[in-house]
CSV table of C-alpha atoms in Angstrom, one decimal:
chain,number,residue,atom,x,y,z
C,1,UNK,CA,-171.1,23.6,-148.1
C,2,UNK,CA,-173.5,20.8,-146.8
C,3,UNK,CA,-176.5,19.6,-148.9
C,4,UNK,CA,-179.7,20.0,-147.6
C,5,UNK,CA,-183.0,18.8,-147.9
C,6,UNK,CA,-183.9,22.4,-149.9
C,7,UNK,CA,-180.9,21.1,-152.4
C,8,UNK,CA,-182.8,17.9,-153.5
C,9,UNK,CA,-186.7,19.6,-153.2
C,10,UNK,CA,-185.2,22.4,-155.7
C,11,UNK,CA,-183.4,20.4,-158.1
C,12,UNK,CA,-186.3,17.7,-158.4
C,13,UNK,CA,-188.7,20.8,-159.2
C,14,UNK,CA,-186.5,21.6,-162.2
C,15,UNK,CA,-186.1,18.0,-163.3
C,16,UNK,CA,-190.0,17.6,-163.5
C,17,UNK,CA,-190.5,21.4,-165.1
C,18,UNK,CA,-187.8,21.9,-167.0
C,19,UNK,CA,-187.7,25.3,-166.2
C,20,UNK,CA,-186.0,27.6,-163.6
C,21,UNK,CA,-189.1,29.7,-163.7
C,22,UNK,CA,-191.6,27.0,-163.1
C,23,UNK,CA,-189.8,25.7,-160.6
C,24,UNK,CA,-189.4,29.2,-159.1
C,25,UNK,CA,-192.9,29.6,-159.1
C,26,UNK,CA,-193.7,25.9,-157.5
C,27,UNK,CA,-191.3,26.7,-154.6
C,28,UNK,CA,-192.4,30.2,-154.5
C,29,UNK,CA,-188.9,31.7,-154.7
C,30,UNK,CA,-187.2,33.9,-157.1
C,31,UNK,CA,-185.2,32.4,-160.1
C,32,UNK,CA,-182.2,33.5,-158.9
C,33,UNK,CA,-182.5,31.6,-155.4
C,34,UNK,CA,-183.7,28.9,-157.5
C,35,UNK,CA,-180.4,29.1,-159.6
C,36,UNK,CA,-178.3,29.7,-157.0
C,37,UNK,CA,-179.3,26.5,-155.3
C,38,UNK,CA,-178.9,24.2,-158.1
C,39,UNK,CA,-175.3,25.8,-158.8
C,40,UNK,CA,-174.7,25.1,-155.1
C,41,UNK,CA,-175.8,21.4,-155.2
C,42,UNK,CA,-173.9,20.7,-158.3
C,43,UNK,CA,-170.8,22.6,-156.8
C,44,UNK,CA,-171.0,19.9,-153.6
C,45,UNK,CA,-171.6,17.0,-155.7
C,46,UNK,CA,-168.9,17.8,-158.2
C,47,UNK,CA,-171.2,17.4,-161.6
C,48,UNK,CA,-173.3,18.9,-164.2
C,49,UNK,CA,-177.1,17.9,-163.6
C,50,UNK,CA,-178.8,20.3,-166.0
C,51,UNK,CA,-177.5,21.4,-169.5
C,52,UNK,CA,-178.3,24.8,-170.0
C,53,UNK,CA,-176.6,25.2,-173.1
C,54,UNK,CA,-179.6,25.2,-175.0
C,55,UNK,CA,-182.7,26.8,-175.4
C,56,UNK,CA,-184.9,24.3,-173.9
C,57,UNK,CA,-183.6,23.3,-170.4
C,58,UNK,CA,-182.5,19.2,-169.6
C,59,UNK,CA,-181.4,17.0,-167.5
C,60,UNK,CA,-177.4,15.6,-168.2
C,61,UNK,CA,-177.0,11.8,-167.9
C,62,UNK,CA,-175.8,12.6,-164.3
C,63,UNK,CA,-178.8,14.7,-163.3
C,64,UNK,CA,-181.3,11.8,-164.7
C,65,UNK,CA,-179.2,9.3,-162.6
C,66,UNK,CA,-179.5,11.5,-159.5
C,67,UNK,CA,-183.1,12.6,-160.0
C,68,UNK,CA,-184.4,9.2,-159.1
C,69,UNK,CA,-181.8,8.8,-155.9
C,70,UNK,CA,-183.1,12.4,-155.2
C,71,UNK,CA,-186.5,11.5,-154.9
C,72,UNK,CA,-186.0,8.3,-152.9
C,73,UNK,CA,-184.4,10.5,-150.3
C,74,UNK,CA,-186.9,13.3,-149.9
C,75,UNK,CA,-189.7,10.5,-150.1
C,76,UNK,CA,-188.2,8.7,-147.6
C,77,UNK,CA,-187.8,12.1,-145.2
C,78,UNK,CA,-191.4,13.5,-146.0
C,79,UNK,CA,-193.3,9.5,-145.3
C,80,UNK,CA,-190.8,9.7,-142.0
C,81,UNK,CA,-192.5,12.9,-140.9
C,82,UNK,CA,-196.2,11.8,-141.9
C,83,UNK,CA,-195.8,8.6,-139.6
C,84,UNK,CA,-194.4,10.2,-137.1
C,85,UNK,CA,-196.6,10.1,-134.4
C,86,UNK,CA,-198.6,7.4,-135.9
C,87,UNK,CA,-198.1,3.5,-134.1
C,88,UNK,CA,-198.7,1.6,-137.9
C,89,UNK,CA,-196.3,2.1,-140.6
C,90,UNK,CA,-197.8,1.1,-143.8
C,91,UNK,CA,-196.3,-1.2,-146.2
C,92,UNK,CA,-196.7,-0.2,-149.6
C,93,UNK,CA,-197.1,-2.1,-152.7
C,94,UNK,CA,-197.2,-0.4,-155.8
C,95,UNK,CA,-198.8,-1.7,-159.3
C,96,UNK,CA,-199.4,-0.3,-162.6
C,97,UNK,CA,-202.1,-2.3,-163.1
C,98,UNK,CA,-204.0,-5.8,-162.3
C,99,UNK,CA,-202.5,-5.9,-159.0
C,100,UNK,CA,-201.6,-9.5,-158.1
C,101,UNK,CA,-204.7,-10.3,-160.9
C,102,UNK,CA,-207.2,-12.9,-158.9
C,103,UNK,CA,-204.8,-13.6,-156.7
C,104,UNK,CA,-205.0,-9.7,-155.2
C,105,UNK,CA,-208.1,-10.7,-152.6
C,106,UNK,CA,-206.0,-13.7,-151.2
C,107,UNK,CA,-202.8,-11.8,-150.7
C,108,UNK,CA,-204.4,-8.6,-149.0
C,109,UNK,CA,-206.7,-10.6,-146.9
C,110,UNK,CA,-203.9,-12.6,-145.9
C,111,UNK,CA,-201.8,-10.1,-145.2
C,112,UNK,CA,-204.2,-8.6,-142.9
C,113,UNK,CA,-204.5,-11.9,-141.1
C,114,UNK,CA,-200.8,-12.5,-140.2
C,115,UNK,CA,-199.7,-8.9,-140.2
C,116,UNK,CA,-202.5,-7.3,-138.4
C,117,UNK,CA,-200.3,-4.1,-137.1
C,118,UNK,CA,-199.3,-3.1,-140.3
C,119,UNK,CA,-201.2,-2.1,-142.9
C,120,UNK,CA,-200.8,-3.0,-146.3
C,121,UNK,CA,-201.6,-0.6,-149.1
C,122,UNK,CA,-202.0,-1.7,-152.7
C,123,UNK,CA,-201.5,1.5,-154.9
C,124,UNK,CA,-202.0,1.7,-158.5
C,125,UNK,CA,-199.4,4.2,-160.4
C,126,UNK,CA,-199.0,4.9,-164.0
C,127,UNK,CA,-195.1,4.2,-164.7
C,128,UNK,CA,-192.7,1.6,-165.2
C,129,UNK,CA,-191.9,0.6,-162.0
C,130,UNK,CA,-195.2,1.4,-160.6
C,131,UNK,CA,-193.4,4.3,-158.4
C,132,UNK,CA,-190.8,2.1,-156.8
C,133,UNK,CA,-188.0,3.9,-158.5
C,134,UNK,CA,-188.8,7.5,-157.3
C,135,UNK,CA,-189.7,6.1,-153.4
C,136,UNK,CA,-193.8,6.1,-154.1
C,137,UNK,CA,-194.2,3.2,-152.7
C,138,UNK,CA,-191.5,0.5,-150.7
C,139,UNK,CA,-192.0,-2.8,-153.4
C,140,UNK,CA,-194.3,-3.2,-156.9
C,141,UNK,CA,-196.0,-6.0,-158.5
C,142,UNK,CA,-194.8,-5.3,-162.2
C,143,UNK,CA,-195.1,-7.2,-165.3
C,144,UNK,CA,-192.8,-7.6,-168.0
C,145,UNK,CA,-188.7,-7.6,-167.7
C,146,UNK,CA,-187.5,-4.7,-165.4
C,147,UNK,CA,-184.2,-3.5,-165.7
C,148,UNK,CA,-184.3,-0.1,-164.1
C,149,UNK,CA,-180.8,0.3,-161.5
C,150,UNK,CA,-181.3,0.0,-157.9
C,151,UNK,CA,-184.3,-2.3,-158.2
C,152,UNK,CA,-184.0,-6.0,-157.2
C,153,UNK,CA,-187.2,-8.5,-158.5
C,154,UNK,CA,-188.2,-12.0,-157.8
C,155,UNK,CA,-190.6,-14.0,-160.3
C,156,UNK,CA,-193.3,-15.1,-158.8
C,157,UNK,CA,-195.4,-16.1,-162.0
C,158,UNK,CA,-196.4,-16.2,-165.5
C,159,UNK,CA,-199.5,-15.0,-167.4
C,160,UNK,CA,-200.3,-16.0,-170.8
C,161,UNK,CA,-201.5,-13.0,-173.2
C,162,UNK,CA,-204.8,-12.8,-174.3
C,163,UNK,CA,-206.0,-10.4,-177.2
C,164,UNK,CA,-208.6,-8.0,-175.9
C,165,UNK,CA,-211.5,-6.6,-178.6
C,166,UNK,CA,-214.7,-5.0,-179.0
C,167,UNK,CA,-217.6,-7.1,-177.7
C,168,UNK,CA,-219.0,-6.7,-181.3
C,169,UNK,CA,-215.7,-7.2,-183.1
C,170,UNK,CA,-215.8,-10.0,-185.7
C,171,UNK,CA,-213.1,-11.7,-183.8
C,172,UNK,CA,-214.8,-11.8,-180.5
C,173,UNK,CA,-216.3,-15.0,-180.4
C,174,UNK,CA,-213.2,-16.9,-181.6
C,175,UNK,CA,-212.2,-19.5,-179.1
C,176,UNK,CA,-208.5,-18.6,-180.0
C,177,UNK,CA,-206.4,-16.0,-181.7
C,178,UNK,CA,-203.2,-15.6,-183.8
C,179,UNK,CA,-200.8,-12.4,-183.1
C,180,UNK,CA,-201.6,-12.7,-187.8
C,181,UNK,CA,-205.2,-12.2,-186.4
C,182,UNK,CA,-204.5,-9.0,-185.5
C,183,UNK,CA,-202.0,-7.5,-187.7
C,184,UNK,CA,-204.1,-5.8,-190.1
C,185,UNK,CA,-206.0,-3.9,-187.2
C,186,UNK,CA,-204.8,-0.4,-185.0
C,187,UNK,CA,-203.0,-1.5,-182.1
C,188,UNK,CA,-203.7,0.2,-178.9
C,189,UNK,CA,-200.1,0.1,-177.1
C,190,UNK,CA,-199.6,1.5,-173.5
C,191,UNK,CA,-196.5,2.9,-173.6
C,192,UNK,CA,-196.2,4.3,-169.6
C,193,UNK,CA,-196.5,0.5,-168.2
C,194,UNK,CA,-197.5,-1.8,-170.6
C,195,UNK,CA,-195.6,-5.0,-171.8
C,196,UNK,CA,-197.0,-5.2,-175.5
C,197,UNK,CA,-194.6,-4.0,-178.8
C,198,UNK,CA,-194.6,-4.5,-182.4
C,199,UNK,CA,-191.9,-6.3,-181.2
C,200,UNK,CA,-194.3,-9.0,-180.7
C,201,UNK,CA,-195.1,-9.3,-184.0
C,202,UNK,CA,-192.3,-10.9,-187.0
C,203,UNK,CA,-190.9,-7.7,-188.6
C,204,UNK,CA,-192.7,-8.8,-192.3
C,205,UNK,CA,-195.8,-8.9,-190.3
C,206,UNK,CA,-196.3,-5.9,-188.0
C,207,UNK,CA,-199.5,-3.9,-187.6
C,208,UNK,CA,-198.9,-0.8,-189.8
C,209,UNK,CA,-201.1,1.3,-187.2
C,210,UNK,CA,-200.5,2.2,-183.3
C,211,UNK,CA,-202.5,4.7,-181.0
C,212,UNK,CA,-200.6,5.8,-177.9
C,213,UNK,CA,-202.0,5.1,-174.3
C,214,UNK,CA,-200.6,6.2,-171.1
C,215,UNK,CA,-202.5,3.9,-168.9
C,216,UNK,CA,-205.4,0.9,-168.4
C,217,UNK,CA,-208.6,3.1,-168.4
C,218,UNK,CA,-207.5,5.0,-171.7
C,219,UNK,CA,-206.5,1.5,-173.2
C,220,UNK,CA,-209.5,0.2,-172.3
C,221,UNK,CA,-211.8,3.3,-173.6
C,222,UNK,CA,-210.0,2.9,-177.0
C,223,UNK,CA,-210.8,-0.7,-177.3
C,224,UNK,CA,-214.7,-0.5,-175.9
C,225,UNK,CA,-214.5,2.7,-178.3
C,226,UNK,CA,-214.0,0.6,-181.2
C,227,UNK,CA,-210.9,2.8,-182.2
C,228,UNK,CA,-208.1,0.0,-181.9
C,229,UNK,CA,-207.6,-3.1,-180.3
C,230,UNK,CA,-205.0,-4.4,-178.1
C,231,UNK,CA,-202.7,-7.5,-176.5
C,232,UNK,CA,-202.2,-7.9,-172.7
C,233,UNK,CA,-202.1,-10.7,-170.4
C,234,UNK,CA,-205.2,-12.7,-168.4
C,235,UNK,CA,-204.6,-10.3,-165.6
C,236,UNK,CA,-206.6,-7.5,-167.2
C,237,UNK,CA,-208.7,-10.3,-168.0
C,238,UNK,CA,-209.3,-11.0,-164.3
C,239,UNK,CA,-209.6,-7.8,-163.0
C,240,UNK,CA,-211.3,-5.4,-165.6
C,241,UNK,CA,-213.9,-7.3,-167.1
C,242,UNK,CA,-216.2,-4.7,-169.0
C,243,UNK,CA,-219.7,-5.5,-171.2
C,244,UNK,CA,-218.2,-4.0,-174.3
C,245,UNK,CA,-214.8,-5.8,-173.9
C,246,UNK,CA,-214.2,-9.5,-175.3
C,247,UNK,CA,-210.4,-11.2,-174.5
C,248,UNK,CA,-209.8,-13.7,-176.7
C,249,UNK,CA,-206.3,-15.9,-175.7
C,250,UNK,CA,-203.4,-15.7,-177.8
C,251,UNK,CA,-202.1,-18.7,-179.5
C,252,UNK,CA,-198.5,-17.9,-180.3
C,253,UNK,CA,-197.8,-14.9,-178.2
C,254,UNK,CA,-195.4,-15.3,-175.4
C,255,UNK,CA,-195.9,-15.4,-171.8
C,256,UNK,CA,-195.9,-12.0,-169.7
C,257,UNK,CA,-193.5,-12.8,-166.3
C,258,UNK,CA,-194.8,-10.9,-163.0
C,259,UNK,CA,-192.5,-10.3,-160.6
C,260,UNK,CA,-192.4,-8.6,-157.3
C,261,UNK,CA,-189.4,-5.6,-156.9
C,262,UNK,CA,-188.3,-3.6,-154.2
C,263,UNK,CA,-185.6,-1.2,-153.9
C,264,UNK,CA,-181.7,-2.2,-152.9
C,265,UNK,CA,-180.8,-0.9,-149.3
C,266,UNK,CA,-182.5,-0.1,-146.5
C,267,UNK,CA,-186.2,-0.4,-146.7
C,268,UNK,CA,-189.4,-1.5,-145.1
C,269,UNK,CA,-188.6,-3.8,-142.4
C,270,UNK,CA,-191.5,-6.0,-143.6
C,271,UNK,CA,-190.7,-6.5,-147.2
C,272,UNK,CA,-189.2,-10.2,-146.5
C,273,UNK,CA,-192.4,-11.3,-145.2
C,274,UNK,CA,-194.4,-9.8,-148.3
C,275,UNK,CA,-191.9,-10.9,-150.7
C,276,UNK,CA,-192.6,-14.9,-148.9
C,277,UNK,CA,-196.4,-14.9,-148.8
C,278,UNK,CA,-196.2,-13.4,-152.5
C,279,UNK,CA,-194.5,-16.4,-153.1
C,280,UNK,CA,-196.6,-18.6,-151.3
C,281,UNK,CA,-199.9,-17.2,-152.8
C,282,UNK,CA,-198.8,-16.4,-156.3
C,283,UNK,CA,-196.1,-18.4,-157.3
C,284,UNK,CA,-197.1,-20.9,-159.9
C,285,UNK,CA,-194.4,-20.5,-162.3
């Protein structure tokens, strides 16, 4: 039996439900066409890629290997038939947040100068590899140390860490901070995209209290809030000043690395020239 396209849209449904009958009910087919598919995909690819064995439904180390190839492919086959009868194929460049931080104005505009005929869309996405992994978008500007398979990434730069705070907080008018300043305090800690750990901390000395944020806005919001505080780079800085927000840098904390990351194999025919002027406009470090 050949796979086809029906194989990969019915096995990612079940990856992102965990359910036969969600899935079912997303694809609007029966559970048992919805099993029978998945059995036949496994059969042609010659491994398990959900344990049913239990009574909650997951993914085997195969099927979360595949489920990210998967949804490169059908990504790739559904953006094919959206551009099809356009003349511009966009370039996408995917970020989780901050973009390329002040340097996000010179590198669109720029863009748009020297590669008038096709578009470049900056995207923000809420995961690790700001949707590069799954086929969202064709290269990222992420920050931090990515390690996720299939990716390739360039540094282009480094951003010192800053603390950010309340506007009222006690702390807010320091010229300077300590990662000690900080310990006793909640930290907010975006664990989706961010770059910021306990790790950070020495182990005698690490903040007894986290909250849990999935993104910038909610990190923010619990900061302006007054219900933690939290550590990212001069980035956020930059780009998200707020009248309730104070960022403070950080003596001791180490610097964040940004690097630009596409995917290995075929691709956008114009990531070369994004990765250069990337370079060329960001790279100080």
């Amino acid at each position: 039996m050949s796979i086809e396209l029906r194989h990969f849209r019915c096995f990612l449904a079940i990856a992102d439900t965990l359910s036969i009958t969600r899935a079912a009910e997303r694809l609007h087919l029966t559970q048992p066409a919805v099993s029978r598919t998945l059995r036949q995909l496994e059969q042609s690819l010659g491994v398990h890629l959900v344990d049913r064995s239990t009574h909650h439904l997951a993914l085997t180390p195969d099927g979360l290997s595949f489920r990210d190839r998967a949804a490169v492919a059908v990504a790739s086959f559904d953006r094919a038939l959206g551009y099809a009868h356009r003349t511009a194929w966009p370039l996408r460049l995917g970020h989780a947040w901050a973009g390329a931080g002040t340097d996000t104005t010179t590198l669109l505009r720029r863009w748009h100068e020297e590669h008038p005929a096709t578009p470049l869309e900056l995207l923000r996405i809420d995961d690790r590899t700001a949707g590069l992994a799954r086929g969202e978008v064709d290269a990222a500007l992420l920050r931090g140390e990515v390690s996720a398979p299939g990716l390739i990434t360039e540094r282009l730069t480094t951003e010192p860490r800053v603390a950010g705070l309340p506007a009222d907080d006690p702390l807010a008018h320091r010229t300077t901070l300590s990662l000690a300043d900080l310990a006793d305090r909640t930290i907010a800690v975006n664990t989706v995209s961010g770059v910021t750990s306990l790790d950070l901390w020495p182990p005698s000395a690490r903040p007894a209290s986290t909250i849990t944020i999935g993104n910038s806005d909610d990190w923010l919001a619990a900061i302006t809030g007054g219900r933690a505080v939290g550590v990212t780079t001069s980035a956020t800085a930059e780009m998200h000043p707020h009248p309730a927000m104070a960022y403070v840098p950080l003596t001791d904390a180490p610097p964040v690395p940004v690097v630009i990351a596409w995917r290995d194999g075929p691709g956008h025919p114009r990531i070369p020239d994004l990765i250069a002027l990337a370079h060329e406009v960001m790279g100080r470090g």
